[in-house]
GROMACS .gro file of C-alpha atoms in nm:
model
  202
    1MET     CA    1  -1.016   1.464   1.210
    2ARG     CA    2  -0.802   1.477   1.507
    3GLU     CA    3  -0.823   1.713   1.770
    4PHE     CA    4  -0.563   1.842   1.993
    5ILE     CA    5  -0.585   2.079   2.306
    6ASP     CA    6  -0.270   2.336   2.328
    7ASP     CA    7  -0.075   2.423   2.639
    8GLU     CA    8  -0.367   2.686   2.713
    9GLY     CA    9  -0.627   2.448   2.715
   10GLU     CA   10  -0.761   2.526   2.379
   11ARG     CA   11  -0.902   2.266   2.129
   12HIS     CA   12  -0.748   2.274   1.776
   13ILE     CA   13  -0.801   2.057   1.487
   14ASP     CA   14  -0.498   1.933   1.316
   15PRO     CA   15  -0.514   2.027   0.923
   16PHE     CA   16  -0.339   1.711   0.812
   17CYS     CA   17  -0.464   1.448   1.023
   18PHE     CA   18  -0.771   1.266   1.077
   19ASP     CA   19  -0.866   0.991   1.311
   20GLU     CA   20  -0.870   0.658   1.076
   21PHE     CA   21  -1.123   0.506   1.291
   22GLY     CA   22  -1.346   0.815   1.336
   23MET     CA   23  -1.369   0.842   0.952
   24ILE     CA   24  -1.701   0.817   0.785
   25ASP     CA   25  -1.709   0.504   0.577
   26ARG     CA   26  -1.690   0.691   0.247
   27GLY     CA   27  -1.333   0.858   0.373
   28VAL     CA   28  -1.218   0.488   0.448
   29LYS     CA   29  -1.320   0.393   0.088
   30ALA     CA   30  -1.168   0.645  -0.078
   31ILE     CA   31  -0.834   0.611   0.113
   32ARG     CA   32  -0.841   0.231   0.057
   33PHE     CA   33  -0.904   0.297  -0.320
   34LEU     CA   34  -0.591   0.537  -0.321
   35TYR     CA   35  -0.417   0.287  -0.173
   36GLY     CA   36  -0.549  -0.021  -0.339
   37VAL     CA   37  -0.479   0.124  -0.690
   38THR     CA   38  -0.119   0.284  -0.636
   39GLY     CA   39  -0.007  -0.050  -0.466
   40VAL     CA   40  -0.125  -0.257  -0.759
   41VAL     CA   41   0.056  -0.032  -0.986
   42GLY     CA   42   0.326  -0.019  -0.818
   43LEU     CA   43   0.346  -0.413  -0.783
   44ILE     CA   44   0.304  -0.450  -1.160
   45GLY     CA   45   0.554  -0.195  -1.261
   46GLY     CA   46   0.795  -0.324  -1.024
   47GLY     CA   47   0.741  -0.680  -1.182
   48ALA     CA   48   0.769  -0.552  -1.514
   49LEU     CA   49   1.090  -0.407  -1.465
   50LEU     CA   50   1.246  -0.722  -1.299
   51ILE     CA   51   1.115  -0.965  -1.574
   52TRP     CA   52   1.088  -0.766  -1.903
   53PRO     CA   53   1.322  -0.931  -2.160
   54VAL     CA   54   1.499  -0.587  -2.249
   55LYS     CA   55   1.546  -0.355  -1.965
   56THR     CA   56   1.683  -0.041  -2.135
   57LEU     CA   57   1.607   0.304  -1.990
   58VAL     CA   58   1.332   0.355  -2.226
   59VAL     CA   59   1.105   0.100  -2.062
   60LEU     CA   60   1.240   0.222  -1.708
   61ALA     CA   61   1.104   0.585  -1.815
   62VAL     CA   62   0.769   0.452  -1.971
   63ILE     CA   63   0.695   0.262  -1.677
   64LEU     CA   64   0.797   0.466  -1.376
   65GLY     CA   65   0.646   0.771  -1.574
   66ALA     CA   66   0.310   0.589  -1.596
   67TYR     CA   67   0.329   0.483  -1.257
   68PHE     CA   68   0.371   0.864  -1.098
   69ILE     CA   69   0.106   0.990  -1.367
   70ILE     CA   70  -0.125   0.729  -1.257
   71ALA     CA   71  -0.061   0.737  -0.900
   72SER     CA   72  -0.085   1.117  -0.916
   73VAL     CA   73  -0.411   1.137  -1.092
   74VAL     CA   74  -0.573   0.890  -0.816
   75ARG     CA   75  -0.447   1.116  -0.551
   76ILE     CA   76  -0.581   1.454  -0.708
   77GLY     CA   77  -0.908   1.256  -0.747
   78VAL     CA   78  -0.932   1.146  -0.402
   79ALA     CA   79  -0.859   1.496  -0.253
   80VAL     CA   80  -1.090   1.635  -0.488
   81GLY     CA   81  -1.350   1.438  -0.433
   82THR     CA   82  -1.339   1.403  -0.057
   83PRO     CA   83  -1.425   1.752   0.073
   84PHE     CA   84  -1.529   1.613   0.422
   85MET     CA   85  -1.123   1.539   0.435
   86PRO     CA   86  -0.856   1.734   0.638
   87ALA     CA   87  -0.810   2.047   0.396
   88GLY     CA   88  -0.418   2.037   0.487
   89TRP     CA   89  -0.425   1.683   0.360
   90ARG     CA   90  -0.629   1.776   0.044
   91ALA     CA   91  -0.398   2.058  -0.050
   92LEU     CA   92  -0.071   1.846   0.045
   93ASN     CA   93  -0.207   1.562  -0.191
   94ILE     CA   94  -0.309   1.799  -0.450
   95LEU     CA   95   0.040   1.978  -0.448
   96SER     CA   96   0.228   1.653  -0.431
   97SER     CA   97   0.039   1.490  -0.712
   98LEU     CA   98   0.100   1.792  -0.967
   99LEU     CA   99   0.484   1.755  -0.881
  100LEU     CA  100   0.475   1.374  -0.950
  101LEU     CA  101   0.253   1.429  -1.253
  102PHE     CA  102   0.493   1.697  -1.374
  103CYS     CA  103   0.817   1.435  -1.325
  104GLY     CA  104   0.559   1.145  -1.490
  105ILE     CA  105   0.515   1.389  -1.805
  106ILE     CA  106   0.890   1.497  -1.831
  107MET     CA  107   0.996   1.104  -1.807
  108LEU     CA  108   0.716   0.999  -2.105
  109LYS     CA  109   0.842   1.286  -2.337
  110ASN     CA  110   1.200   1.222  -2.320
  111GLN     CA  111   1.230   0.882  -2.429
  112THR     CA  112   1.447   0.923  -2.742
  113ALA     CA  113   1.704   1.160  -2.556
  114SER     CA  114   2.028   1.019  -2.538
  115ALA     CA  115   2.167   0.729  -2.298
  116ALA     CA  116   2.347   0.961  -2.053
  117ALA     CA  117   2.079   1.245  -2.090
  118LEU     CA  118   1.770   1.003  -2.003
  119ALA     CA  119   1.946   0.815  -1.751
  120THR     CA  120   2.018   1.139  -1.553
  121LEU     CA  121   1.706   1.241  -1.618
  122ALA     CA  122   1.533   0.911  -1.516
  123ALA     CA  123   1.752   0.931  -1.166
  124ILE     CA  124   1.620   1.283  -1.099
  125ALA     CA  125   1.316   1.254  -1.177
  126ILE     CA  126   1.288   0.900  -0.986
  127GLY     CA  127   1.448   1.017  -0.672
  128PHE     CA  128   1.245   1.333  -0.669
  129GLY     CA  129   0.932   1.160  -0.718
  130TRP     CA  130   0.997   0.877  -0.416
  131ILE     CA  131   1.119   1.151  -0.164
  132ILE     CA  132   0.768   1.355  -0.267
  133GLU     CA  133   0.585   1.029  -0.206
  134GLY     CA  134   0.775   0.945   0.095
  135VAL     CA  135   0.737   1.293   0.251
  136VAL     CA  136   0.383   1.265   0.205
  137THR     CA  137   0.300   0.928   0.347
  138LEU     CA  138   0.515   1.037   0.661
  139VAL     CA  139   0.307   1.322   0.732
  140GLU     CA  140   0.005   1.101   0.698
  141THR     CA  141   0.129   0.871   0.970
  142GLY     CA  142  -0.021   1.086   1.253
  143MET     CA  143  -0.378   1.017   1.097
  144VAL     CA  144  -0.380   0.662   1.175
  145HIS     CA  145  -0.335   0.442   1.468
  146ASN     CA  146  -0.122   0.142   1.329
  147ARG     CA  147   0.158   0.375   1.217
  148GLY     CA  148   0.390   0.113   1.123
  149LEU     CA  149   0.306   0.016   0.777
  150SER     CA  150   0.318   0.433   0.693
  151ILE     CA  151   0.626   0.465   0.840
  152LEU     CA  152   0.786   0.184   0.655
  153SER     CA  153   0.656   0.287   0.357
  154GLY     CA  154   0.745   0.625   0.365
  155VAL     CA  155   1.073   0.556   0.505
  156LEU     CA  156   1.139   0.325   0.216
  157SER     CA  157   1.005   0.572  -0.060
  158ILE     CA  158   1.260   0.806   0.047
  159VAL     CA  159   1.561   0.614   0.101
  160ALA     CA  160   1.475   0.486  -0.254
  161GLY     CA  161   1.492   0.855  -0.384
  162ILE     CA  162   1.814   0.953  -0.208
  163ALA     CA  163   1.971   0.598  -0.361
  164VAL     CA  164   1.875   0.681  -0.685
  165PHE     CA  165   2.000   1.002  -0.654
  166MET     CA  166   2.352   0.909  -0.506
  167PHE     CA  167   2.442   0.651  -0.769
  168PRO     CA  168   2.236   0.766  -1.059
  169LEU     CA  169   2.509   0.641  -1.321
  170GLU     CA  170   2.653   0.367  -1.154
  171SER     CA  171   2.473   0.094  -1.371
  172VAL     CA  172   2.176   0.136  -1.582
  173ASP     CA  173   2.095  -0.260  -1.495
  174LEU     CA  174   2.169  -0.155  -1.151
  175MET     CA  175   1.921   0.117  -1.154
  176ILE     CA  176   1.635  -0.066  -1.342
  177VAL     CA  177   1.639  -0.359  -1.112
  178PHE     CA  178   1.678  -0.161  -0.835
  179SER     CA  179   1.399   0.044  -0.903
  180GLY     CA  180   1.174  -0.227  -0.969
  181ILE     CA  181   1.238  -0.381  -0.643
  182ALA     CA  182   1.161  -0.054  -0.470
  183LEU     CA  183   0.875  -0.027  -0.638
  184ALA     CA  184   0.712  -0.362  -0.611
  185VAL     CA  185   0.823  -0.395  -0.249
  186LEU     CA  186   0.610  -0.025  -0.229
  187GLY     CA  187   0.314  -0.153  -0.402
  188GLY     CA  188   0.325  -0.403  -0.155
  189VAL     CA  189   0.332  -0.248   0.122
  190LEU     CA  190   0.049   0.008  -0.016
  191LEU     CA  191  -0.161  -0.304  -0.078
  192VAL     CA  192  -0.154  -0.404   0.283
  193ARG     CA  193  -0.194  -0.067   0.406
  194ALA     CA  194  -0.522  -0.057   0.149
  195PHE     CA  195  -0.677  -0.417   0.312
  196THR     CA  196  -0.609  -0.316   0.656
  197PHE     CA  197  -0.679   0.049   0.646
  198GLY     CA  198  -0.959   0.158   0.948
  199LYS     CA  199  -1.066  -0.222   0.999
  200ILE     CA  200  -0.959  -0.263   1.345
  201SER     CA  201  -1.212  -0.198   1.601
  202ARG     CA  202  -1.434  -0.006   1.388
   0.00000   0.00000   0.00000
């Protein structure tokens, strides 16, 4: 965990951050697992959206819904199963993951809605979900020494979420292609983080 000293010289522990290179091996493995699984799922989902023969809103809802559900379950599992991690980080991940889980379930349960309703629902769920992921990722940046990838991942996620909110019904095809590219890029960044987390100067 990361400690800091206030203006009065008192030592405090940051409840959200920890030292990437001061973590025990189980903690490093847990974070790598989290990034690795979500990264692979993101790459597969993004690739499927880009190469799927019939690109429809139903396909978008299924893939993004599944991604949010898998990512949230993995995050909750890591947060619950790592009691030695900072309490604030664990609580934030559980809360944000429950919100992502809700978004995923809503998308999967409303595949049969009308095209307009499904497009609006998809835009809200995708935008909200990616913004949540981005905010959580940016909060995590304080815990790592190499913050570049973390900040890039968080900013990309937030920008993708805002973009979907701003242009939800411009074009179904555009939304699907944009979502596929964004998901694949975010998945790739997460995979890089999985392979590089905690490896330098350990």
